Coordinates of C-alpha atoms in Angstrom, one line a residue:
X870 CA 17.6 1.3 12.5
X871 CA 14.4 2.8 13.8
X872 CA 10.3 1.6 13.2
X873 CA 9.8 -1.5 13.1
X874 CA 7.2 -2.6 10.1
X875 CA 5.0 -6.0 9.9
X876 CA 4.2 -6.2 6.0
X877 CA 0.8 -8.6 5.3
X878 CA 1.3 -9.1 2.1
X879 CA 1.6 -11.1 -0.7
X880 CA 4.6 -12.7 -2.6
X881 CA 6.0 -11.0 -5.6
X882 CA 8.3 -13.8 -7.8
X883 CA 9.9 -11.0 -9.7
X884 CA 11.1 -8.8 -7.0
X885 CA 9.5 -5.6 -7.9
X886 CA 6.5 -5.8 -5.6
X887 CA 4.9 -7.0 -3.0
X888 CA 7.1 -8.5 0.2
X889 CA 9.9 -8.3 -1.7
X890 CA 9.7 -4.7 -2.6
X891 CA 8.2 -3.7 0.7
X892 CA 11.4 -5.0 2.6
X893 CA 13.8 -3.1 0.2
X894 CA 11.5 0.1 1.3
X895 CA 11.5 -0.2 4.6
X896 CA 15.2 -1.1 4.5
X897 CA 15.7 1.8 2.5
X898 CA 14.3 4.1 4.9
X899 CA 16.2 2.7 8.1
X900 CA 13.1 1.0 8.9
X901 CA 13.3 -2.7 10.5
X902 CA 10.5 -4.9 8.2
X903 CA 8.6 -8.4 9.3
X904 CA 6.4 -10.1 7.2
X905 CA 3.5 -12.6 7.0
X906 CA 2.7 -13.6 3.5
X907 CA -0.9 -14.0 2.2
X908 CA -0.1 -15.6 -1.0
X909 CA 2.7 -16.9 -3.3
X910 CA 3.2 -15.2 -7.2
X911 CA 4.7 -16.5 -9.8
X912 CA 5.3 -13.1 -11.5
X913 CA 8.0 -11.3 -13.7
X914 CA 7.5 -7.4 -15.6
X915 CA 4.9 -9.2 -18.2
X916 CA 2.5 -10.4 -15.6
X917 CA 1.5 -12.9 -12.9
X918 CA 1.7 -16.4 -14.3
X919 CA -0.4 -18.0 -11.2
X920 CA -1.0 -17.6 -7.8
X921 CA -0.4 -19.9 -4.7
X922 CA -2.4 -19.6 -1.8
X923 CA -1.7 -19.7 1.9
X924 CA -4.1 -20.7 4.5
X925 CA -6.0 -18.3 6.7
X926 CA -4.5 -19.9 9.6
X927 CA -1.1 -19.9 8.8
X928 CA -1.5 -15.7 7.5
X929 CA -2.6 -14.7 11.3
X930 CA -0.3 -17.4 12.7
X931 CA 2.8 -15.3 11.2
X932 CA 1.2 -12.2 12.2
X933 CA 0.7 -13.1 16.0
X934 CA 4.4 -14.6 16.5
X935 CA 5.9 -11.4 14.8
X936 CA 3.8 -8.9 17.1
X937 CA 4.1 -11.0 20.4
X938 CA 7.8 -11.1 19.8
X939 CA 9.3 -8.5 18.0
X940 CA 6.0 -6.0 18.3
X941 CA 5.8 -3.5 15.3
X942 CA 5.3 0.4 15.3
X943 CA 3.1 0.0 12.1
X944 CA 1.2 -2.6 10.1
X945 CA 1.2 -2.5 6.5
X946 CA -1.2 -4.6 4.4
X947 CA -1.0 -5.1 0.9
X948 CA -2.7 -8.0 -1.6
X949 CA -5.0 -10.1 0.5
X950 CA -6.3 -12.5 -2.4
X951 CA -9.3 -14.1 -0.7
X952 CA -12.1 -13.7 1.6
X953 CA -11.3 -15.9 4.2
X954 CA -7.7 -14.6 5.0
X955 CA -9.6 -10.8 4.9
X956 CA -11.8 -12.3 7.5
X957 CA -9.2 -14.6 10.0
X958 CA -7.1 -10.8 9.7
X959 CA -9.9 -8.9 10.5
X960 CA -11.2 -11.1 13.2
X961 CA -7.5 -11.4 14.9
X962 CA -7.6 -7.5 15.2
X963 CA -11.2 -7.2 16.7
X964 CA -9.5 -9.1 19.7
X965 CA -6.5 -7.7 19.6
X966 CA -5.6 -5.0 22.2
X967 CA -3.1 -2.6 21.1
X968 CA -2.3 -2.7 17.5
X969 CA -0.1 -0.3 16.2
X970 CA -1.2 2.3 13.3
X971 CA -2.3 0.4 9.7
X972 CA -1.9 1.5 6.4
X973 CA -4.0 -0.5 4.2
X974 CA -3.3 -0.8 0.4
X975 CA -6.3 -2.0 -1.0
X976 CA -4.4 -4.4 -3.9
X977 CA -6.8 -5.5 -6.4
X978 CA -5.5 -5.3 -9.8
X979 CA -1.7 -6.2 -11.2
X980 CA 0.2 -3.7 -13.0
X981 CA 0.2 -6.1 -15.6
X982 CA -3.9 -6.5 -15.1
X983 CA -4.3 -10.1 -13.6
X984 CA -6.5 -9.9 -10.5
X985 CA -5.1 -10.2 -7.0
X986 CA -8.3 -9.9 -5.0
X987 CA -11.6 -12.6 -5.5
X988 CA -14.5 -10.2 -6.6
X989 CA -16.0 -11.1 -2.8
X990 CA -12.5 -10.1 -0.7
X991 CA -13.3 -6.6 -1.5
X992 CA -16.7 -6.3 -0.1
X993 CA -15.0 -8.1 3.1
X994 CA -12.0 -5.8 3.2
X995 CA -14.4 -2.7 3.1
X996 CA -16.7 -4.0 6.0
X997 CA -14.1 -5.7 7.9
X998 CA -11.0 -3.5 7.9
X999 CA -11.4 -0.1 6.2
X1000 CA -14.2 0.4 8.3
X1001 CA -12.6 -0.8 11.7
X1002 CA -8.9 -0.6 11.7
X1003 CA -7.6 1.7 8.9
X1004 CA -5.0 4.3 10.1
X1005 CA -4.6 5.2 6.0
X1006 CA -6.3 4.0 3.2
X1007 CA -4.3 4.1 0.1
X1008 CA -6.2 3.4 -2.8
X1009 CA -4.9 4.5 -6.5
X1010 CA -7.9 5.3 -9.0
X1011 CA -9.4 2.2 -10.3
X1012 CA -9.3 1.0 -6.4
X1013 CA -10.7 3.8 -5.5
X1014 CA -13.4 3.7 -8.7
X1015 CA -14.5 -0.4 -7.1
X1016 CA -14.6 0.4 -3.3
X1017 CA -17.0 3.1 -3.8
X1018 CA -18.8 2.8 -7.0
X1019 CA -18.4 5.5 -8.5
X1020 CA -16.2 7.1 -11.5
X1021 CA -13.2 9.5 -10.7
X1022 CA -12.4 11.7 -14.1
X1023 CA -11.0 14.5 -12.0
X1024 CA -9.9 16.4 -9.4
X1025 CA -12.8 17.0 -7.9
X1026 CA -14.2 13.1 -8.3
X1027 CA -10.9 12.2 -6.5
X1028 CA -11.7 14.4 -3.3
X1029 CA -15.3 13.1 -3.6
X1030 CA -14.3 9.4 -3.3
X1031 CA -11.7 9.9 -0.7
X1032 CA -14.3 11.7 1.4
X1033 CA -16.8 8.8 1.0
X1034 CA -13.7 6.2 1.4
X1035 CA -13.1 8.4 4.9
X1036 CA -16.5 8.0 5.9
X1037 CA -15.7 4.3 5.2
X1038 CA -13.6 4.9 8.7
X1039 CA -10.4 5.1 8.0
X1040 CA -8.7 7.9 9.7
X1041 CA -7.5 9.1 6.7
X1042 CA -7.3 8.4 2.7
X1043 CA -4.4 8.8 0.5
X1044 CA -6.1 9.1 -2.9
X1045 CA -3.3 8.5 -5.4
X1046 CA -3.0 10.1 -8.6
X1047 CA -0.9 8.2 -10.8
X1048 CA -4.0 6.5 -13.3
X1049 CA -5.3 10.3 -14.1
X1050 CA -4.2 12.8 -17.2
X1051 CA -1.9 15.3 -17.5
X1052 CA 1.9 16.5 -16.7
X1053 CA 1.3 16.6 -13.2
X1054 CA 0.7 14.0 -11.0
X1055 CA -1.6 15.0 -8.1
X1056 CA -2.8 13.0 -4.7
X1057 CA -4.8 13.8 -2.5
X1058 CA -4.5 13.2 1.4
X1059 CA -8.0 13.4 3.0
X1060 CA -8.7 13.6 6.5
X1061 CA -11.0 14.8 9.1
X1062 CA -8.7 18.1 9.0
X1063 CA -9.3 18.5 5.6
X1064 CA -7.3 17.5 2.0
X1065 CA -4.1 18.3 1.3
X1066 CA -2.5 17.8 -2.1
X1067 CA 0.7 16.7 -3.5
X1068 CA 1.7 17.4 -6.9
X1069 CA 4.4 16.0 -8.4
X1070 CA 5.2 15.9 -12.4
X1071 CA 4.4 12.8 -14.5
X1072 CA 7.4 10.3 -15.2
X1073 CA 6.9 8.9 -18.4
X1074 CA 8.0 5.2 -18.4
X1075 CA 7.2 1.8 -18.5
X1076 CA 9.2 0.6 -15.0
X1077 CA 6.7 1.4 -12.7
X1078 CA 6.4 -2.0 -11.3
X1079 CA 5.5 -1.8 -7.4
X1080 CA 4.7 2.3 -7.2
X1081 CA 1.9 1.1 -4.9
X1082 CA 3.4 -0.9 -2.3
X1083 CA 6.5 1.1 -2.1
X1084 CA 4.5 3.8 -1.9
X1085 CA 2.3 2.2 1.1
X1086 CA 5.5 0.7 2.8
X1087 CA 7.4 3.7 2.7
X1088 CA 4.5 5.7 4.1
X1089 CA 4.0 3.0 7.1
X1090 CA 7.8 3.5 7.6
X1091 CA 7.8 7.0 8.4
X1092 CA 4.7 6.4 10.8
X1093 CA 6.4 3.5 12.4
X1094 CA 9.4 6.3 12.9
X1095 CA 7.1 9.0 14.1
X1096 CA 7.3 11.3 11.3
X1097 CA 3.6 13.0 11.5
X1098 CA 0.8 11.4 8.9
X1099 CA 2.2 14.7 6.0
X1100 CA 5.5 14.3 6.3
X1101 CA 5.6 10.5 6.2
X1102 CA 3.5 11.0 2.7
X1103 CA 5.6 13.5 1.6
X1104 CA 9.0 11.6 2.5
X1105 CA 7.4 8.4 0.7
X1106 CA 6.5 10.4 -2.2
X1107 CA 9.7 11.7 -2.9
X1108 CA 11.1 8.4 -2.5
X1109 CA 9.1 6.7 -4.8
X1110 CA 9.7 9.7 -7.3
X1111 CA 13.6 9.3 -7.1
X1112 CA 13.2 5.3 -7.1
X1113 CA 11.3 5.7 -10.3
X1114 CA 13.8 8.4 -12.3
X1115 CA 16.8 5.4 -11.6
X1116 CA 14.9 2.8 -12.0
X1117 CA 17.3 -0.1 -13.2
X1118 CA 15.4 -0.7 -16.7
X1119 CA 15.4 -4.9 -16.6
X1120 CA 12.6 -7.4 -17.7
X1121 CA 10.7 -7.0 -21.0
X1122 CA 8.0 -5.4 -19.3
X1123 CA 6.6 -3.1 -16.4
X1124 CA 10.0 -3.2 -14.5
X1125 CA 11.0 -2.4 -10.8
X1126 CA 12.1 0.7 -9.6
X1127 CA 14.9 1.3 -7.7
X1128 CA 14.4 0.6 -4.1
X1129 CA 18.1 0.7 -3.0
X1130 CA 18.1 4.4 -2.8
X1131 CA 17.1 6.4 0.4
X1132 CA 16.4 9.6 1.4
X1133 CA 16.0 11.6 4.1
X1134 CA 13.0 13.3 4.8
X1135 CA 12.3 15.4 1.2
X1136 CA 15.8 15.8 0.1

């Protein structure tokens, strides 16, 4: 076991997302996973039913135990919910003195397409935490589309977003292909460096359940491990790819992928 991985996050009912899919990941990848939970789902494949939430307090309460006890090699933040546990986060890192890298996965939209973040989180977690403590920003397209303002139809609106999502200050942006056309599915990895691109063919199915977070958790994995900012994308990728091909085809819905499997770097 090697990288240890504190997940902020929120509660997934159902299994195929959020904590719960972000501890299978890290698990998966040989990766040792905490948590603190931001909120409580009551979720299956055909949607969220309601949401629970949990006090600002008690979020950055988990969050300090973990780290001044078992420490983490990488943070990875998923579905905030509201403004006020954005802002006791964000104010627990300003004082903080060495915090580990953070991949932030800006959750704002269910599968499904119930809202997990209040319409004023998102201005908070722009200001507040893309802007301050973002190691990589991992927005899909319609995440992407609300944090900047602007409408991504191609390739080229992709790289444009990411670059003004990097001037956000992040040290880099995963722009995430999956909500575009065609075969092949294409992300982009923008950085001060640069953008590299990953293409990948299109899946077609409905048990896509979780792509995001797994996809953000396995990435925060192979940073917690060391594996250099590409190759941790590139392992995650492939993971997520061969999570979705055997996918174990349950609930009525957008079902779970398969987070049992591992892999080891791209094989």
């Amino acid at each position: 076991m090697k990288g240890r991985v504190l997940i902020i996050a929120g509660s997934d009912s159902g299994g195929g997302a959020g904590v719960q899919a972000d501890i299978k990941t890290v698990t998966a990848l040989g990766g040792y996973a905490a948590t603190a939970i931001t909120a409580l789902t009551a979720q299956n494949t055909l949607g969220v039913q309601s949401i629970e939430t949990v006090s600002a307090a008690f979020v950055v309460e988990q969050i300090d135990v973990v780290l001044r006890d078992i420490g983490a090699d990488a943070i990875k933040i998923g579905m905030l919910h509201r403004r006020e546990v954005v802002e006791a986060i964000a104010d627990y890192f300003d004082a903080a003195t060495d915090l580990p890298p953070i991949v932030l996965d800006p959750v704002m939209i269910a599968k499904g397409g119930a809202a997990l973040l209040a319409e004023d989180a998102g201005t908070a977690i722009k200001a507040r935490l893309i802007g301050s403590h973002t190691h990589l920003l991992t927005p899909n397209i319609p995440e992407a589309e609300q944090l900047t303002g602007m409408k991504i139809e191609k390739l080229s609106d992709m790289e444009k977003a990411g670059r003004l999502l990097l001037d956000a200050g992040p040290i880099a942006v995963l722009m995430k292909g999956g909500h575009g056309k065609g075969e092949m599915i294409v992300d982009l990895l923008v950085s001060p460096e640069g953008v590299h691109t990953f293409s990948h063919p299109r899946i077609e199915t409905r048990h896509t359940h979780g792509t995001g977070c797994t996809l953000s958790s396995a990435i925060a994995t192979g940073i917690a491990q060391g594996l250099p900012m590409k190759e941790a994308v590139a392992r995650a990728l492939r993971y997520i790819e061969v999570a979705i091909t055997q996918a174990p085809e349950i609930g009525a819905g957008h079902g779970p992928l398969n987070h049992g499997h591992t892999v080891t770097r791209f094989s």
